[in-house]
Short mmCIF file of N, CA, C and O in Angstrom, two decimals:
data_model
loop_
_atom_site.label_atom_id
_atom_site.label_comp_id
_atom_site.label_asym_id
_atom_site.label_seq_id
_atom_site.Cartn_x
_atom_site.Cartn_y
_atom_site.Cartn_z
N MET A 255 -61.82 -153.13 39.23
CA MET A 255 -60.98 -153.23 38.02
C MET A 255 -59.80 -154.11 38.40
O MET A 255 -59.30 -154.09 39.44
N ASN A 256 -59.34 -154.86 37.34
CA ASN A 256 -58.22 -155.72 37.52
C ASN A 256 -57.33 -155.60 36.26
O ASN A 256 -57.81 -155.85 35.12
N PHE A 257 -56.02 -155.24 36.49
CA PHE A 257 -55.09 -155.19 35.41
C PHE A 257 -54.68 -156.59 35.03
O PHE A 257 -54.15 -157.32 35.85
N VAL A 258 -54.90 -156.98 33.78
CA VAL A 258 -54.74 -158.38 33.46
C VAL A 258 -53.68 -158.71 32.35
O VAL A 258 -53.24 -159.84 32.24
N SER A 259 -53.34 -157.73 31.53
CA SER A 259 -52.58 -158.02 30.31
C SER A 259 -51.82 -156.84 29.77
O SER A 259 -52.27 -155.70 29.93
N VAL A 260 -50.63 -157.13 29.19
CA VAL A 260 -49.90 -156.23 28.37
C VAL A 260 -49.74 -156.90 27.03
O VAL A 260 -49.39 -158.14 26.99
N ARG A 261 -49.82 -156.23 25.98
CA ARG A 261 -49.70 -156.80 24.62
C ARG A 261 -48.54 -156.12 23.90
O ARG A 261 -48.42 -154.89 23.82
N ILE A 262 -47.71 -156.89 23.34
CA ILE A 262 -46.55 -156.52 22.46
C ILE A 262 -46.99 -156.72 21.02
O ILE A 262 -47.46 -157.82 20.72
N ILE A 263 -46.85 -155.68 20.26
CA ILE A 263 -47.12 -155.83 18.80
C ILE A 263 -45.75 -156.09 18.06
O ILE A 263 -44.78 -155.36 18.37
N THR A 264 -45.69 -157.13 17.20
CA THR A 264 -44.49 -157.48 16.54
C THR A 264 -44.71 -157.84 15.15
O THR A 264 -45.87 -158.21 14.75
N SER A 265 -43.69 -157.77 14.32
CA SER A 265 -43.78 -158.29 13.01
C SER A 265 -43.36 -159.76 12.90
O SER A 265 -43.47 -160.35 11.90
N ASP A 266 -42.96 -160.37 14.04
CA ASP A 266 -42.55 -161.73 14.07
C ASP A 266 -42.99 -162.41 15.39
O ASP A 266 -42.23 -162.51 16.31
N VAL A 267 -44.19 -162.83 15.42
CA VAL A 267 -44.79 -163.43 16.54
C VAL A 267 -44.01 -164.67 17.02
O VAL A 267 -43.66 -164.80 18.21
N ARG A 268 -43.70 -165.53 16.15
CA ARG A 268 -42.96 -166.82 16.43
C ARG A 268 -41.61 -166.53 17.22
O ARG A 268 -41.21 -167.21 18.11
N ARG A 269 -40.87 -165.49 16.67
CA ARG A 269 -39.58 -165.18 17.31
C ARG A 269 -39.80 -164.74 18.77
O ARG A 269 -39.06 -165.19 19.62
N LEU A 270 -40.77 -163.91 19.03
CA LEU A 270 -41.04 -163.51 20.44
C LEU A 270 -41.61 -164.56 21.27
O LEU A 270 -41.26 -164.69 22.49
N VAL A 271 -42.38 -165.50 20.68
CA VAL A 271 -42.86 -166.63 21.44
C VAL A 271 -41.66 -167.52 21.87
O VAL A 271 -41.63 -167.91 23.05
N ARG A 272 -40.80 -167.79 20.98
CA ARG A 272 -39.60 -168.59 21.29
C ARG A 272 -38.76 -167.84 22.46
O ARG A 272 -38.35 -168.51 23.38
N PHE A 273 -38.62 -166.60 22.26
CA PHE A 273 -37.73 -165.84 23.24
C PHE A 273 -38.37 -165.85 24.62
O PHE A 273 -37.75 -166.13 25.61
N TYR A 274 -39.60 -165.45 24.68
CA TYR A 274 -40.32 -165.39 26.01
C TYR A 274 -40.47 -166.76 26.66
O TYR A 274 -40.39 -166.93 27.90
N GLY A 275 -40.68 -167.80 25.83
CA GLY A 275 -40.79 -169.17 26.33
C GLY A 275 -39.36 -169.54 26.94
O GLY A 275 -39.29 -170.17 27.97
N GLU A 276 -38.31 -169.18 26.19
CA GLU A 276 -36.98 -169.55 26.70
C GLU A 276 -36.60 -168.78 27.98
O GLU A 276 -36.14 -169.43 28.91
N ILE A 277 -36.83 -167.48 28.01
CA ILE A 277 -36.34 -166.74 29.18
C ILE A 277 -37.19 -167.04 30.43
O ILE A 277 -36.68 -166.97 31.54
N THR A 278 -38.47 -167.34 30.27
CA THR A 278 -39.33 -167.62 31.43
C THR A 278 -39.43 -169.07 31.81
O THR A 278 -39.75 -169.40 32.96
N GLY A 279 -39.22 -169.94 30.86
CA GLY A 279 -39.32 -171.31 31.08
C GLY A 279 -40.84 -171.77 31.20
O GLY A 279 -41.10 -172.82 31.65
N MET A 280 -41.70 -170.90 30.77
CA MET A 280 -43.14 -171.14 30.78
C MET A 280 -43.61 -171.29 29.38
O MET A 280 -43.07 -170.78 28.40
N PRO A 281 -44.76 -172.01 29.27
CA PRO A 281 -45.31 -172.24 27.92
C PRO A 281 -46.00 -170.91 27.40
O PRO A 281 -46.61 -170.15 28.19
N VAL A 282 -45.85 -170.73 26.16
CA VAL A 282 -46.48 -169.62 25.48
C VAL A 282 -47.41 -170.28 24.42
O VAL A 282 -47.00 -171.03 23.65
N THR A 283 -48.66 -169.94 24.58
CA THR A 283 -49.65 -170.55 23.76
C THR A 283 -49.98 -169.71 22.48
O THR A 283 -50.32 -168.52 22.57
N MET A 284 -49.76 -170.36 21.34
CA MET A 284 -50.03 -169.67 20.00
C MET A 284 -51.52 -170.01 19.70
O MET A 284 -51.84 -171.20 19.43
N TYR A 285 -52.40 -169.05 19.75
CA TYR A 285 -53.79 -169.25 19.34
C TYR A 285 -53.95 -169.18 17.87
O TYR A 285 -54.80 -169.92 17.27
N THR A 286 -53.21 -168.34 17.24
CA THR A 286 -53.23 -168.24 15.73
C THR A 286 -51.85 -167.77 15.37
O THR A 286 -50.93 -167.48 16.24
N GLU A 287 -51.57 -167.65 14.03
CA GLU A 287 -50.33 -167.15 13.62
C GLU A 287 -50.02 -165.70 14.05
O GLU A 287 -48.99 -165.14 14.03
N ASP A 288 -51.19 -165.00 14.39
CA ASP A 288 -51.12 -163.63 14.73
C ASP A 288 -51.26 -163.28 16.23
O ASP A 288 -51.18 -162.13 16.59
N PHE A 289 -51.46 -164.29 17.06
CA PHE A 289 -51.72 -164.06 18.53
C PHE A 289 -51.23 -165.17 19.38
O PHE A 289 -51.62 -166.31 19.21
N ALA A 290 -50.60 -164.76 20.49
CA ALA A 290 -50.07 -165.79 21.45
C ALA A 290 -50.13 -165.14 22.85
O ALA A 290 -50.19 -163.90 22.99
N GLU A 291 -50.15 -165.98 23.88
CA GLU A 291 -50.24 -165.46 25.28
C GLU A 291 -49.24 -166.33 26.16
O GLU A 291 -49.21 -167.56 26.08
N LEU A 292 -48.57 -165.61 27.08
CA LEU A 292 -47.86 -166.24 28.16
C LEU A 292 -48.57 -165.84 29.36
O LEU A 292 -48.65 -164.65 29.71
N VAL A 293 -49.20 -166.80 29.95
CA VAL A 293 -50.09 -166.61 31.14
C VAL A 293 -49.36 -166.93 32.47
O VAL A 293 -48.83 -167.98 32.56
N THR A 294 -49.24 -165.89 33.36
CA THR A 294 -48.62 -166.11 34.63
C THR A 294 -49.72 -165.93 35.68
O THR A 294 -50.81 -165.47 35.41
N PRO A 295 -49.48 -166.27 36.94
CA PRO A 295 -50.47 -166.03 38.00
C PRO A 295 -50.87 -164.59 38.21
O PRO A 295 -52.01 -164.37 38.62
N ALA A 296 -49.99 -163.71 37.83
CA ALA A 296 -50.29 -162.29 38.12
C ALA A 296 -50.83 -161.52 36.89
O ALA A 296 -51.64 -160.64 37.07
N CYS A 297 -50.41 -161.92 35.70
CA CYS A 297 -50.79 -161.08 34.52
C CYS A 297 -50.44 -161.93 33.20
O CYS A 297 -49.70 -162.87 33.33
N THR A 298 -50.93 -161.52 32.14
CA THR A 298 -50.72 -162.15 30.88
C THR A 298 -49.89 -161.25 30.00
O THR A 298 -50.22 -160.05 29.85
N LEU A 299 -48.86 -161.84 29.34
CA LEU A 299 -48.17 -161.10 28.29
C LEU A 299 -48.71 -161.64 26.94
O LEU A 299 -48.56 -162.80 26.62
N ALA A 300 -49.36 -160.74 26.23
CA ALA A 300 -49.90 -161.12 24.92
C ALA A 300 -48.95 -160.63 23.89
O ALA A 300 -48.25 -159.65 24.05
N ILE A 301 -48.87 -161.40 22.81
CA ILE A 301 -48.02 -161.10 21.65
C ILE A 301 -48.94 -161.08 20.40
O ILE A 301 -49.51 -162.09 20.07
N GLY A 302 -49.02 -159.96 19.77
CA GLY A 302 -49.86 -159.85 18.64
C GLY A 302 -49.04 -159.40 17.40
O GLY A 302 -48.17 -158.59 17.51
N SER A 303 -49.45 -159.88 16.21
CA SER A 303 -48.86 -159.47 15.00
C SER A 303 -49.28 -158.11 14.58
O SER A 303 -50.33 -157.59 14.96
N THR A 304 -48.58 -157.51 13.67
CA THR A 304 -48.93 -156.22 13.12
C THR A 304 -50.28 -156.35 12.41
O THR A 304 -51.05 -155.30 12.24
N ARG A 305 -50.62 -157.49 11.88
CA ARG A 305 -51.92 -157.66 11.20
C ARG A 305 -53.06 -157.48 12.12
O ARG A 305 -54.14 -157.13 11.65
N THR A 306 -52.87 -157.79 13.46
CA THR A 306 -53.99 -157.57 14.38
C THR A 306 -54.41 -156.12 14.50
O THR A 306 -55.48 -155.80 14.96
N LEU A 307 -53.51 -155.22 14.14
CA LEU A 307 -53.81 -153.75 14.27
C LEU A 307 -54.99 -153.35 13.42
O LEU A 307 -55.70 -152.37 13.74
N GLN A 308 -55.27 -154.09 12.31
CA GLN A 308 -56.39 -153.73 11.48
C GLN A 308 -57.67 -153.83 12.25
O GLN A 308 -58.68 -153.16 11.95
N LEU A 309 -57.69 -154.80 13.22
CA LEU A 309 -58.90 -154.98 14.05
C LEU A 309 -59.17 -153.84 14.97
O LEU A 309 -60.24 -153.60 15.42
N PHE A 310 -58.14 -152.98 15.20
CA PHE A 310 -58.19 -151.81 16.07
C PHE A 310 -58.28 -150.52 15.30
O PHE A 310 -58.19 -149.44 15.81
N GLY A 311 -58.42 -150.63 13.99
CA GLY A 311 -58.58 -149.37 13.23
C GLY A 311 -57.37 -149.03 12.41
O GLY A 311 -57.28 -147.89 11.84
N GLY A 312 -56.33 -149.88 12.32
CA GLY A 312 -55.19 -149.52 11.41
C GLY A 312 -53.90 -149.32 12.19
O GLY A 312 -53.58 -150.06 13.09
N ASP A 313 -53.25 -148.30 11.83
CA ASP A 313 -51.81 -147.99 12.30
C ASP A 313 -51.91 -147.37 13.66
O ASP A 313 -51.54 -146.16 13.80
N VAL A 314 -52.31 -148.06 14.67
CA VAL A 314 -52.39 -147.55 16.04
C VAL A 314 -51.21 -147.82 16.94
O VAL A 314 -51.08 -147.28 18.00
N ALA A 315 -50.29 -148.71 16.45
CA ALA A 315 -49.10 -149.13 17.16
C ALA A 315 -48.05 -149.48 16.20
O ALA A 315 -48.38 -149.93 15.07
N ARG A 316 -46.77 -149.35 16.57
CA ARG A 316 -45.66 -149.74 15.70
C ARG A 316 -44.86 -150.80 16.41
O ARG A 316 -44.38 -150.54 17.51
N PRO A 317 -44.48 -151.89 15.68
CA PRO A 317 -43.60 -152.91 16.35
C PRO A 317 -42.21 -152.38 16.48
O PRO A 317 -41.77 -151.50 15.78
N ALA A 318 -41.48 -152.90 17.48
CA ALA A 318 -40.07 -152.60 17.77
C ALA A 318 -39.79 -151.12 17.87
O ALA A 318 -38.80 -150.63 17.40
N ASP A 319 -40.77 -150.37 18.48
CA ASP A 319 -40.63 -148.91 18.63
C ASP A 319 -40.98 -148.55 20.07
O ASP A 319 -41.36 -147.36 20.24
N ASN A 320 -40.76 -149.38 21.03
CA ASN A 320 -41.15 -149.05 22.46
C ASN A 320 -39.93 -148.33 23.09
O ASN A 320 -38.77 -148.85 23.10
N HIS A 321 -40.23 -147.13 23.63
CA HIS A 321 -39.16 -146.42 24.29
C HIS A 321 -39.54 -145.96 25.69
O HIS A 321 -38.91 -145.05 26.30
N THR A 322 -40.64 -146.57 26.22
CA THR A 322 -41.10 -146.14 27.53
C THR A 322 -41.41 -147.29 28.51
O THR A 322 -41.17 -147.12 29.72
N ALA A 323 -41.91 -148.40 28.07
CA ALA A 323 -42.38 -149.43 28.96
C ALA A 323 -41.24 -150.45 29.17
O ALA A 323 -40.40 -150.66 28.35
N ILE A 324 -41.28 -151.00 30.35
CA ILE A 324 -40.36 -152.12 30.77
C ILE A 324 -41.28 -153.31 31.10
O ILE A 324 -42.09 -153.14 32.03
N ILE A 325 -41.05 -154.48 30.54
CA ILE A 325 -41.80 -155.66 30.90
C ILE A 325 -41.07 -156.37 32.07
O ILE A 325 -39.88 -156.74 31.86
N GLU A 326 -41.76 -156.49 33.17
CA GLU A 326 -41.04 -157.01 34.39
C GLU A 326 -41.58 -158.36 34.86
O GLU A 326 -42.77 -158.56 34.93
N PHE A 327 -40.64 -159.17 35.24
CA PHE A 327 -40.92 -160.50 35.82
C PHE A 327 -40.18 -160.66 37.19
O PHE A 327 -38.98 -160.43 37.24
N ARG A 328 -40.94 -160.97 38.25
CA ARG A 328 -40.33 -161.25 39.51
C ARG A 328 -39.82 -162.69 39.40
O ARG A 328 -40.53 -163.62 39.03
N VAL A 329 -38.54 -162.92 39.74
CA VAL A 329 -37.87 -164.21 39.68
C VAL A 329 -37.29 -164.54 41.05
O VAL A 329 -37.17 -163.66 41.92
N GLY A 330 -37.03 -165.83 41.37
CA GLY A 330 -36.53 -166.24 42.59
C GLY A 330 -35.15 -165.81 42.86
O GLY A 330 -34.72 -165.45 44.02
N ASP A 331 -34.25 -165.73 41.83
CA ASP A 331 -32.82 -165.39 42.00
C ASP A 331 -32.35 -164.72 40.70
O ASP A 331 -32.07 -165.51 39.76
N VAL A 332 -32.23 -163.51 40.69
CA VAL A 332 -31.78 -162.69 39.51
C VAL A 332 -30.39 -163.23 39.05
O VAL A 332 -30.19 -163.35 37.84
N ASP A 333 -29.43 -163.42 39.99
CA ASP A 333 -28.10 -163.88 39.56
C ASP A 333 -28.13 -165.22 38.88
O ASP A 333 -27.42 -165.46 37.93
N ALA A 334 -28.97 -166.12 39.41
CA ALA A 334 -28.98 -167.48 38.78
C ALA A 334 -29.66 -167.37 37.45
O ALA A 334 -29.22 -168.04 36.47
N GLU A 335 -30.70 -166.48 37.24
CA GLU A 335 -31.28 -166.29 35.96
C GLU A 335 -30.28 -165.75 35.01
O GLU A 335 -30.27 -166.05 33.78
N PHE A 336 -29.46 -164.79 35.43
CA PHE A 336 -28.49 -164.14 34.55
C PHE A 336 -27.48 -165.24 34.04
O PHE A 336 -27.14 -165.23 32.90
N ALA A 337 -27.06 -166.08 34.96
CA ALA A 337 -26.16 -167.19 34.61
C ALA A 337 -26.83 -168.13 33.58
O ALA A 337 -26.21 -168.53 32.61
N ARG A 338 -28.06 -168.49 33.84
CA ARG A 338 -28.83 -169.36 32.96
C ARG A 338 -28.96 -168.82 31.56
O ARG A 338 -28.92 -169.55 30.52
N LEU A 339 -29.25 -167.50 31.50
CA LEU A 339 -29.57 -166.86 30.21
C LEU A 339 -28.36 -166.11 29.60
O LEU A 339 -28.56 -165.42 28.52
N SER A 340 -27.22 -166.23 30.10
CA SER A 340 -26.08 -165.43 29.65
C SER A 340 -25.84 -165.54 28.18
O SER A 340 -25.55 -164.54 27.50
N ASP A 341 -25.93 -166.76 27.60
CA ASP A 341 -25.76 -166.92 26.11
C ASP A 341 -26.89 -166.30 25.37
O ASP A 341 -26.75 -165.68 24.34
N THR A 342 -28.13 -166.40 25.91
CA THR A 342 -29.32 -165.91 25.20
C THR A 342 -29.36 -164.37 25.12
O THR A 342 -29.71 -163.82 24.11
N ILE A 343 -28.90 -163.74 26.24
CA ILE A 343 -29.08 -162.25 26.28
C ILE A 343 -27.82 -161.50 26.32
O ILE A 343 -27.75 -160.30 26.49
N LYS A 344 -26.64 -162.20 25.98
CA LYS A 344 -25.33 -161.57 26.05
C LYS A 344 -25.22 -160.25 25.26
O LYS A 344 -24.70 -159.28 25.79
N ASP A 345 -25.77 -160.29 24.06
CA ASP A 345 -25.70 -159.03 23.26
C ASP A 345 -26.81 -158.04 23.51
O ASP A 345 -26.79 -156.94 22.99
N ALA A 346 -27.79 -158.40 24.39
CA ALA A 346 -28.95 -157.61 24.63
C ALA A 346 -29.03 -157.11 26.06
O ALA A 346 -29.93 -156.38 26.46
N THR A 347 -27.94 -157.39 26.84
CA THR A 347 -27.94 -157.02 28.26
C THR A 347 -27.77 -155.52 28.34
O THR A 347 -26.82 -154.94 27.76
N VAL A 348 -28.61 -154.81 29.08
CA VAL A 348 -28.52 -153.42 29.35
C VAL A 348 -27.81 -153.17 30.67
O VAL A 348 -27.04 -152.29 30.78
N GLN A 349 -28.21 -153.98 31.67
CA GLN A 349 -27.61 -153.80 32.98
C GLN A 349 -27.53 -155.23 33.67
O GLN A 349 -28.49 -155.89 33.76
N LYS A 350 -26.36 -155.58 34.04
CA LYS A 350 -26.15 -156.85 34.72
C LYS A 350 -26.77 -156.76 36.09
O LYS A 350 -27.19 -155.63 36.57
N PRO A 351 -27.00 -157.90 36.82
CA PRO A 351 -27.69 -157.80 38.16
C PRO A 351 -27.09 -156.71 39.04
O PRO A 351 -25.85 -156.68 39.31
N THR A 352 -28.04 -155.91 39.52
CA THR A 352 -27.66 -154.72 40.25
C THR A 352 -28.71 -154.54 41.35
O THR A 352 -29.88 -154.68 41.09
N THR A 353 -28.29 -154.18 42.61
CA THR A 353 -29.30 -153.88 43.60
C THR A 353 -29.68 -152.47 43.51
O THR A 353 -28.85 -151.58 43.52
N MET A 354 -31.02 -152.26 43.34
CA MET A 354 -31.56 -150.88 43.13
C MET A 354 -31.88 -150.23 44.44
O MET A 354 -32.11 -150.87 45.43
N PRO A 355 -31.91 -148.86 44.43
CA PRO A 355 -32.21 -148.21 45.71
C PRO A 355 -33.52 -148.60 46.39
O PRO A 355 -33.71 -148.40 47.61
N TRP A 356 -34.54 -149.08 45.59
CA TRP A 356 -35.79 -149.37 46.15
C TRP A 356 -35.92 -150.85 46.69
O TRP A 356 -36.96 -151.30 47.06
N GLY A 357 -34.74 -151.57 46.64
CA GLY A 357 -34.70 -152.83 47.31
C GLY A 357 -34.84 -154.09 46.40
O GLY A 357 -34.91 -155.14 46.92
N ASN A 358 -34.80 -153.89 45.14
CA ASN A 358 -34.87 -155.03 44.19
C ASN A 358 -33.50 -155.23 43.60
O ASN A 358 -32.82 -154.30 43.22
N ARG A 359 -33.18 -156.52 43.36
CA ARG A 359 -31.98 -156.82 42.61
C ARG A 359 -32.51 -157.01 41.21
O ARG A 359 -33.49 -157.77 40.96
N SER A 360 -31.93 -156.38 40.22
CA SER A 360 -32.52 -156.28 38.90
C SER A 360 -31.58 -156.58 37.71
O SER A 360 -30.37 -156.21 37.84
N LEU A 361 -32.08 -157.24 36.78
CA LEU A 361 -31.38 -157.56 35.48
C LEU A 361 -32.19 -156.95 34.38
O LEU A 361 -33.33 -157.27 34.24
N LEU A 362 -31.55 -156.06 33.61
CA LEU A 362 -32.24 -155.44 32.47
C LEU A 362 -31.68 -155.86 31.16
O LEU A 362 -30.43 -155.76 30.97
N PHE A 363 -32.49 -156.28 30.24
CA PHE A 363 -32.09 -156.69 28.89
C PHE A 363 -33.19 -156.37 27.92
O PHE A 363 -34.32 -155.98 28.25
N ARG A 364 -32.87 -156.54 26.59
CA ARG A 364 -33.89 -156.30 25.51
C ARG A 364 -34.32 -157.57 24.92
O ARG A 364 -33.47 -158.52 24.72
N ASP A 365 -35.60 -157.66 24.50
CA ASP A 365 -36.07 -158.79 23.70
C ASP A 365 -35.67 -158.60 22.24
O ASP A 365 -35.06 -157.55 21.94
N PRO A 366 -35.94 -159.50 21.39
CA PRO A 366 -35.46 -159.37 19.98
C PRO A 366 -36.08 -158.16 19.24
O PRO A 366 -35.51 -157.72 18.24
N ASP A 367 -37.17 -157.61 19.73
CA ASP A 367 -37.77 -156.39 19.11
C ASP A 367 -37.20 -155.17 19.82
O ASP A 367 -37.64 -153.99 19.42
N GLY A 368 -36.38 -155.25 20.78
CA GLY A 368 -35.84 -154.14 21.50
C GLY A 368 -36.62 -153.68 22.73
O GLY A 368 -36.25 -152.71 23.33
N ASN A 369 -37.64 -154.31 23.02
CA ASN A 369 -38.40 -154.02 24.26
C ASN A 369 -37.59 -154.31 25.53
O ASN A 369 -36.86 -155.34 25.57
N LEU A 370 -37.60 -153.48 26.46
CA LEU A 370 -36.85 -153.71 27.73
C LEU A 370 -37.56 -154.69 28.59
O LEU A 370 -38.77 -154.68 28.73
N VAL A 371 -36.78 -155.62 29.12
CA VAL A 371 -37.24 -156.74 30.03
C VAL A 371 -36.48 -156.62 31.31
O VAL A 371 -35.23 -156.49 31.23
N ASN A 372 -37.11 -156.60 32.45
CA ASN A 372 -36.49 -156.54 33.74
C ASN A 372 -36.83 -157.84 34.56
O ASN A 372 -38.04 -158.11 34.67
N PHE A 373 -35.86 -158.62 34.91
CA PHE A 373 -35.96 -159.75 35.86
C PHE A 373 -35.60 -159.12 37.18
O PHE A 373 -34.51 -158.53 37.27
N PHE A 374 -36.42 -159.26 38.22
CA PHE A 374 -36.02 -158.66 39.53
C PHE A 374 -36.39 -159.64 40.67
O PHE A 374 -37.30 -160.47 40.53
N THR A 375 -35.64 -159.51 41.71
CA THR A 375 -35.86 -160.18 42.97
C THR A 375 -35.85 -159.19 44.11
O THR A 375 -34.84 -158.42 44.27
N PRO A 376 -36.89 -159.10 44.93
CA PRO A 376 -36.85 -158.20 46.09
C PRO A 376 -35.81 -158.78 47.08
O PRO A 376 -35.76 -159.97 47.36
N VAL A 377 -34.88 -157.92 47.56
CA VAL A 377 -33.81 -158.36 48.40
C VAL A 377 -33.84 -157.64 49.83
O VAL A 377 -33.19 -158.21 50.74
N THR A 378 -34.48 -156.50 49.99
CA THR A 378 -34.51 -155.90 51.26
C THR A 378 -35.84 -156.31 51.92
O THR A 378 -36.78 -156.70 51.24
N ALA A 379 -35.86 -156.28 53.27
CA ALA A 379 -37.05 -156.61 54.00
C ALA A 379 -38.27 -155.81 53.52
O ALA A 379 -39.39 -156.38 53.34
N GLU A 380 -38.07 -154.52 53.27
CA GLU A 380 -39.21 -153.72 52.82
C GLU A 380 -39.71 -154.13 51.43
O GLU A 380 -40.88 -154.28 51.22
N ALA A 381 -38.80 -154.41 50.51
CA ALA A 381 -39.24 -154.79 49.21
C ALA A 381 -39.92 -156.18 49.19
O ALA A 381 -40.88 -156.44 48.58
N ILE A 382 -39.41 -157.07 49.99
CA ILE A 382 -40.00 -158.42 50.19
C ILE A 382 -41.40 -158.34 50.76
O ILE A 382 -42.39 -158.93 50.18
N ARG A 383 -41.57 -157.43 51.76
CA ARG A 383 -42.90 -157.26 52.34
C ARG A 383 -43.90 -156.67 51.26
O ARG A 383 -45.01 -157.10 51.13
N LYS A 384 -43.38 -155.77 50.38
CA LYS A 384 -44.21 -155.10 49.40
C LYS A 384 -44.79 -156.17 48.40
O LYS A 384 -45.94 -156.19 48.08
N PHE A 385 -43.95 -157.14 48.00
CA PHE A 385 -44.32 -158.06 47.00
C PHE A 385 -44.99 -159.30 47.54
O PHE A 385 -45.55 -160.11 46.79
N ASP A 386 -44.91 -159.53 48.83
CA ASP A 386 -45.49 -160.73 49.44
C ASP A 386 -46.90 -160.46 49.98
O ASP A 386 -47.48 -161.26 50.70
N LYS A 387 -47.47 -159.27 49.66
CA LYS A 387 -48.81 -158.98 50.18
C LYS A 387 -49.85 -159.78 49.43
O LYS A 387 -49.81 -160.27 48.34
#
């Protein structure tokens, strides 16, 4: 088995495509007005409109209602990313760059739908070994 994707359901696909393209600096491919993907070497972040829910049987998910998951991206330098994105995420910052007890330096903010996003960089030897496997 291989974990390959996380999908965000939204009422505004284009807004999230712009946001995730800007914060990652990576292309986000719009396949239709209702579906897009940001493909990374490790996993894909899919963005689907509320209209796609009908293909799954109806009201099985609600946009802008996530209170449990955090979308995480490993970055080279959290502090540099925070400086680069300060205007974009200034009103959405939950936690400025902080070194966590498990060895990652972490920046936590919200996307336009309120989903939590974590940019992190392993900073302790143990955390670096964990992610460089």
